[in-house]
Tab-separated table of C-alpha atoms in Angstrom:
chain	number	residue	atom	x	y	z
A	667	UNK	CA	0.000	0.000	0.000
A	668	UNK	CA	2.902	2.625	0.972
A	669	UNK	CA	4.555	1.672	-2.785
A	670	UNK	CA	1.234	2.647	-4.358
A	671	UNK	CA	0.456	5.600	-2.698
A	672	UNK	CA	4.348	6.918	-3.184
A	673	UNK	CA	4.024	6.310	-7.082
A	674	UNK	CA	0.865	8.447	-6.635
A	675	UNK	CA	2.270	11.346	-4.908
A	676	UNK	CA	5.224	10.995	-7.760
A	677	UNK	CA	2.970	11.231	-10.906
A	678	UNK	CA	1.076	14.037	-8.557
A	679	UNK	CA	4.313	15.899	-8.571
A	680	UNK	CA	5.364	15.470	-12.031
A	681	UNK	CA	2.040	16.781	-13.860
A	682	UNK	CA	2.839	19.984	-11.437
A	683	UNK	CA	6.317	20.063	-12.944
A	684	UNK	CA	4.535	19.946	-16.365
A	685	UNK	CA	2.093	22.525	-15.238
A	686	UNK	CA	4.812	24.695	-13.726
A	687	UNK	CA	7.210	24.727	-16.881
A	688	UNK	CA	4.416	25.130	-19.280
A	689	UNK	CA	4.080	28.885	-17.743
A	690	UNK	CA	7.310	30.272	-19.354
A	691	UNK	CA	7.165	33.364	-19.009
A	692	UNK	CA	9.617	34.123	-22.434
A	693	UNK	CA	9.108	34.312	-25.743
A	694	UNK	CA	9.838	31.117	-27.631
A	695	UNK	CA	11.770	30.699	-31.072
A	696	UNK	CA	8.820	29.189	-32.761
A	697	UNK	CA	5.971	32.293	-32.657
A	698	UNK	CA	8.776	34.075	-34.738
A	699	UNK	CA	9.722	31.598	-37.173
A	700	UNK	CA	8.123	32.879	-40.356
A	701	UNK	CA	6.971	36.475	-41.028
A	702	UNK	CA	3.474	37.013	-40.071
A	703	UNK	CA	3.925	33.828	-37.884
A	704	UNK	CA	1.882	34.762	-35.029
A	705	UNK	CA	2.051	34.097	-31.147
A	706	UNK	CA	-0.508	31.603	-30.184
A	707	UNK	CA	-0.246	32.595	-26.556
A	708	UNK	CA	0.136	36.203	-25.009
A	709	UNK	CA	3.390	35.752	-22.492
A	710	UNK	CA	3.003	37.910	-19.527
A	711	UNK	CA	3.619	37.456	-15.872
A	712	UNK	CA	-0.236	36.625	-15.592
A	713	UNK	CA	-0.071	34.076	-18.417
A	714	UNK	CA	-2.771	35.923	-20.369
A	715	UNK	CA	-3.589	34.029	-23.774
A	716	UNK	CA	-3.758	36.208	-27.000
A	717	UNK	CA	-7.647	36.121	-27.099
A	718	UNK	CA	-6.811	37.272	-23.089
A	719	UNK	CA	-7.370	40.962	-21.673
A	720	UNK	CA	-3.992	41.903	-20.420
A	721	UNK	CA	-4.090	44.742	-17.450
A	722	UNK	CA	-2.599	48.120	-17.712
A	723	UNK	CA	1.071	47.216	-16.367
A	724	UNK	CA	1.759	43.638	-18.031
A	725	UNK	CA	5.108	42.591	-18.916
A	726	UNK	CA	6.517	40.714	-22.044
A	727	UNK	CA	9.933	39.005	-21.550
A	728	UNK	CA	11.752	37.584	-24.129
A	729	UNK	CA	14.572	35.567	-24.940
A	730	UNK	CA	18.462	36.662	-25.257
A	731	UNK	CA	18.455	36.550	-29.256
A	732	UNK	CA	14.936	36.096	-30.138
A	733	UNK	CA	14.799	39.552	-31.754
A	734	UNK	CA	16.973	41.129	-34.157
A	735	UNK	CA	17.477	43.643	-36.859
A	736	UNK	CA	16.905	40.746	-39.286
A	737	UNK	CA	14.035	39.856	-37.780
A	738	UNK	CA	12.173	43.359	-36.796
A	739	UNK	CA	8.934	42.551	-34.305
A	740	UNK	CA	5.701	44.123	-34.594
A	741	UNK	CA	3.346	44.304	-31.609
A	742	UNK	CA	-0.936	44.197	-32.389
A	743	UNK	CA	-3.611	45.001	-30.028
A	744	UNK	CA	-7.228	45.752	-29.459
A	745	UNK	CA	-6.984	49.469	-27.698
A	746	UNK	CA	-9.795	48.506	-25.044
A	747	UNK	CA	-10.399	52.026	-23.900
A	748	UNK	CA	-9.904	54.914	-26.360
A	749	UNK	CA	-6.675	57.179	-26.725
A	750	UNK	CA	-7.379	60.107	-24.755
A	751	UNK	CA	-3.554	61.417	-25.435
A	752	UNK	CA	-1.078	61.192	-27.797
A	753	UNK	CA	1.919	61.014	-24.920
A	754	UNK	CA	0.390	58.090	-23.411
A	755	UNK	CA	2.659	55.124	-23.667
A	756	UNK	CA	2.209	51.821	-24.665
A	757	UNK	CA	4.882	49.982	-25.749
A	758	UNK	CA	7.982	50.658	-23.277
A	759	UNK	CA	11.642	48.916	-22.749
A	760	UNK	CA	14.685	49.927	-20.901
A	761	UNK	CA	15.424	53.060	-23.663
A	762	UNK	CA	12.205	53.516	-25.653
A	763	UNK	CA	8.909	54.393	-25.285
A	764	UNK	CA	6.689	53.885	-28.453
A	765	UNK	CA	3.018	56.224	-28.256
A	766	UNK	CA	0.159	56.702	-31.003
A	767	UNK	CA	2.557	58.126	-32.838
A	768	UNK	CA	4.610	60.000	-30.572
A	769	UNK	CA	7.732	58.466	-29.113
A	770	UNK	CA	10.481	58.961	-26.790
A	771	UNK	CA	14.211	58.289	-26.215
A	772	UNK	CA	15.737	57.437	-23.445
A	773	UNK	CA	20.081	57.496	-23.437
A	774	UNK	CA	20.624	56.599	-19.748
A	775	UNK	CA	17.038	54.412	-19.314
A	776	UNK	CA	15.301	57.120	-17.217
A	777	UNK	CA	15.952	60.568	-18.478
A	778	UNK	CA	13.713	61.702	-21.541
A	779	UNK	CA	16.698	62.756	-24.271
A	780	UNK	CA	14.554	63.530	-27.200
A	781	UNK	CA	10.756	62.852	-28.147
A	782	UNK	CA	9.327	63.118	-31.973
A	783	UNK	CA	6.292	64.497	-32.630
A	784	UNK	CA	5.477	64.199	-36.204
A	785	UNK	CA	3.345	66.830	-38.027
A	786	UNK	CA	2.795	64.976	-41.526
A	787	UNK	CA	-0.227	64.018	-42.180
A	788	UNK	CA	-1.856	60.554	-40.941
A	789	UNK	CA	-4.655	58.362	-42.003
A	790	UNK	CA	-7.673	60.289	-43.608
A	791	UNK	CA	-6.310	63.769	-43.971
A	792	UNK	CA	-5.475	63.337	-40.247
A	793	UNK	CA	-2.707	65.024	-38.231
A	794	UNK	CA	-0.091	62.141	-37.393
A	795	UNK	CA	-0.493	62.673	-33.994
A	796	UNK	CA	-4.523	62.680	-33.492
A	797	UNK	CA	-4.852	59.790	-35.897
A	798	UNK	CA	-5.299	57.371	-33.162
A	799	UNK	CA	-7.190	59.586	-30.742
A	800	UNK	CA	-10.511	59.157	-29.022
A	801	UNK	CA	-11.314	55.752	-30.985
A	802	UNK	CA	-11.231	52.018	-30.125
A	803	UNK	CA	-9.338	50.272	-33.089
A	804	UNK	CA	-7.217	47.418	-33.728
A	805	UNK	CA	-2.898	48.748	-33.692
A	806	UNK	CA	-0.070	47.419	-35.382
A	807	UNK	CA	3.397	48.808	-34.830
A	808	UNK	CA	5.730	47.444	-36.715
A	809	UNK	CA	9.621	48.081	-36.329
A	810	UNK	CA	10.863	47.467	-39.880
A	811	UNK	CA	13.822	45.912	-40.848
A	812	UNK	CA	14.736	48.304	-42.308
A	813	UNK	CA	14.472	50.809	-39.699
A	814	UNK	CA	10.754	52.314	-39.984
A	815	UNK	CA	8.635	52.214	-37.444
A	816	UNK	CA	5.119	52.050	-39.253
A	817	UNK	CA	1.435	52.390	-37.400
A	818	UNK	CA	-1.325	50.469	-38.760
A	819	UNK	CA	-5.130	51.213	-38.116
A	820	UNK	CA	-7.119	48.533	-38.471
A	821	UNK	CA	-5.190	47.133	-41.020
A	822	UNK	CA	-4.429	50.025	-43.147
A	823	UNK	CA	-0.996	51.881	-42.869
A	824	UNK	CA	-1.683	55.246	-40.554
A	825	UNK	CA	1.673	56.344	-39.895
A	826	UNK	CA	5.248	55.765	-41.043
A	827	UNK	CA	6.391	53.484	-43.840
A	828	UNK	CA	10.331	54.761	-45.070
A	829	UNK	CA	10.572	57.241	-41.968
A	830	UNK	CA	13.954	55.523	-41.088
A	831	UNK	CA	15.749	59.163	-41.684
A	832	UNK	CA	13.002	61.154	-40.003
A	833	UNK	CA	14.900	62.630	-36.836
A	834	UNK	CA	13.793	63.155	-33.158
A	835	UNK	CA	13.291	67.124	-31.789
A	836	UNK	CA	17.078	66.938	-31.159
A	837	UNK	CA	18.121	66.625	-34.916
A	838	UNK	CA	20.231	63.602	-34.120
A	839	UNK	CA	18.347	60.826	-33.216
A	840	UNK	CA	16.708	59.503	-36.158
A	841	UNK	CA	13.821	56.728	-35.908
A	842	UNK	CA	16.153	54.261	-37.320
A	843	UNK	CA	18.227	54.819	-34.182
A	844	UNK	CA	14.442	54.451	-31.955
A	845	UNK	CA	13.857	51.134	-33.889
A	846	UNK	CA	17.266	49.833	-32.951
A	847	UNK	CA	17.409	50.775	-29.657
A	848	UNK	CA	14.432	48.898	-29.151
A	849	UNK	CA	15.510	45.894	-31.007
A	850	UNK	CA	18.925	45.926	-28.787
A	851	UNK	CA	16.579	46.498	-25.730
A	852	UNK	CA	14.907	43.239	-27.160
A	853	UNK	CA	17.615	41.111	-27.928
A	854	UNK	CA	19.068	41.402	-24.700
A	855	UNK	CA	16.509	39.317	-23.581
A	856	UNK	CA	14.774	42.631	-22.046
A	857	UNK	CA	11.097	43.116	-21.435
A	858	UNK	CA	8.354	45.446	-22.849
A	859	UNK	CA	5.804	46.602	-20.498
A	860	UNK	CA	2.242	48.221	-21.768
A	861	UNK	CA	0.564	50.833	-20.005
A	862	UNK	CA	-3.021	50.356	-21.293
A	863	UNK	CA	-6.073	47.551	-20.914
A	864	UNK	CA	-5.242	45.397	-24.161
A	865	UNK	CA	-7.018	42.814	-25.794
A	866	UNK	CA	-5.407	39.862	-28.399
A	867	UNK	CA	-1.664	41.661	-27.692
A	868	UNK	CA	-0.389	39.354	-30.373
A	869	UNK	CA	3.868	39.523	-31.285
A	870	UNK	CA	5.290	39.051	-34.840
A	871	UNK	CA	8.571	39.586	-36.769
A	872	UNK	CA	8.292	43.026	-38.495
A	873	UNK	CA	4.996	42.602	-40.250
A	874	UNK	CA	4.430	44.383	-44.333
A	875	UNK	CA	1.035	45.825	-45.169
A	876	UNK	CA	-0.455	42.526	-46.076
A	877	UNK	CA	0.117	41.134	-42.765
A	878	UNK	CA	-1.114	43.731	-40.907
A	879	UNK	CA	-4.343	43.606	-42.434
A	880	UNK	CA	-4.210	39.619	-41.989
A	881	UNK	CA	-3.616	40.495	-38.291
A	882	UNK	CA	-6.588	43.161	-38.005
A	883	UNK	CA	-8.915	40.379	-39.812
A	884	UNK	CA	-7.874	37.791	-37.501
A	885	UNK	CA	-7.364	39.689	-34.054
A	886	UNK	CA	-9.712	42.856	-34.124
A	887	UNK	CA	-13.015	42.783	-31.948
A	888	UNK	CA	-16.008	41.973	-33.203
């Protein structure tokens, strides 16, 4: 009887070693194996799944190496509660902070060095920077490889596309130096934290205009 009931208590603890190890809380190679290969679960420290509503300070993790300038990585979400400002993060790691559209540097990973605040014009005859305000939509941000950041609106490019040169108010920092510093943030096996109620946060390589809008048909709320 005491054999029995200690091969018992040994499956008991193996299934919550399985359980336990099937909570990894980094990104694995697979979700970014192809572009427009997307991440069938949301990591965070909750464990949210993609279809899951993540809160308005969950954090991403990834792997040292998962992310590079070959790769690029876009990040998609359902904005849960409309933009009320333009300076309101949602996308932040150790040296960048990435807003609808506006964004910010950060040299030293606390200080604000430069910001950019684009005045071209945005989706729909729209200034760049109100193109995302007051509305619930479905976001794609995309840092290109080859060093764009673009915006998509429910599937449709809103802002960006070849902005690599565009620089920062400080005339130095271009967005090409945002998108790597973000990517180097990444590849460090940092983390990206989002400020904002989010639903189906979904991670890809660097996604073109054709999988954006195959991310806004899959992911966007009905």
């Amino acid at each position: 009887m005491k054999k029995i009931y200690n091969i018992i208590c040994s499956a008991i603890c193996s299934l919550f070693v399985l359980a336990v190890a099937g909570c990894d809380l980094e990104l694995r190679e697979d979700p970014l194996g192809d572009v427009g290969e997307l991440v069938e679960d949301s990591i965070s420290e909750f464990g949210y799944t993609v279809d899951g509503v993540s809160n308005a300070n969950s954090t991403w993790t990834f792997s040292k190496g998962l992310v590079s300038s070959d790769t690029g990585v876009a990040f998609s979400f359902n904005i849960t509660t409309a933009v009320t400002s333009d300076w309101d993060y949602y996308l932040k790691t150790t040296h960048t902070k990435t807003n609808l559209a506006t964004m910010q540097y950060y040299s030293d990973g606390s200080t604000v060095t430069t910001d950019i605040y684009e005045s071209g014009v945005g989706l729909n005859g729209s200034n760049t920077w109100d193109t995302f305000l007051n509305t619930n939509c479905f976001v794609t941000i995309s840092f290109d490889t080859d060093g764009s950041i673009s915006f998509y609106k429910d599937g449709e490019l809103a802002v960006g596309g070849s902005n690599a040169n565009n620089t920062f108010r400080d005339g130095t920092h271009t967005i090409a130096k945002q998108n790597a510093a973000l990517i180097s943030d990444l590849a460090d096996g940092g983390s990206i934290n989002t400020s904002i109620l989010m639903k189906n946060f979904t991670v890809t390589k660097a996604v073109t205009a054709d999988e954006a809008a195959e991310l806004y048909t899959k992911y966007k709320v009905q």
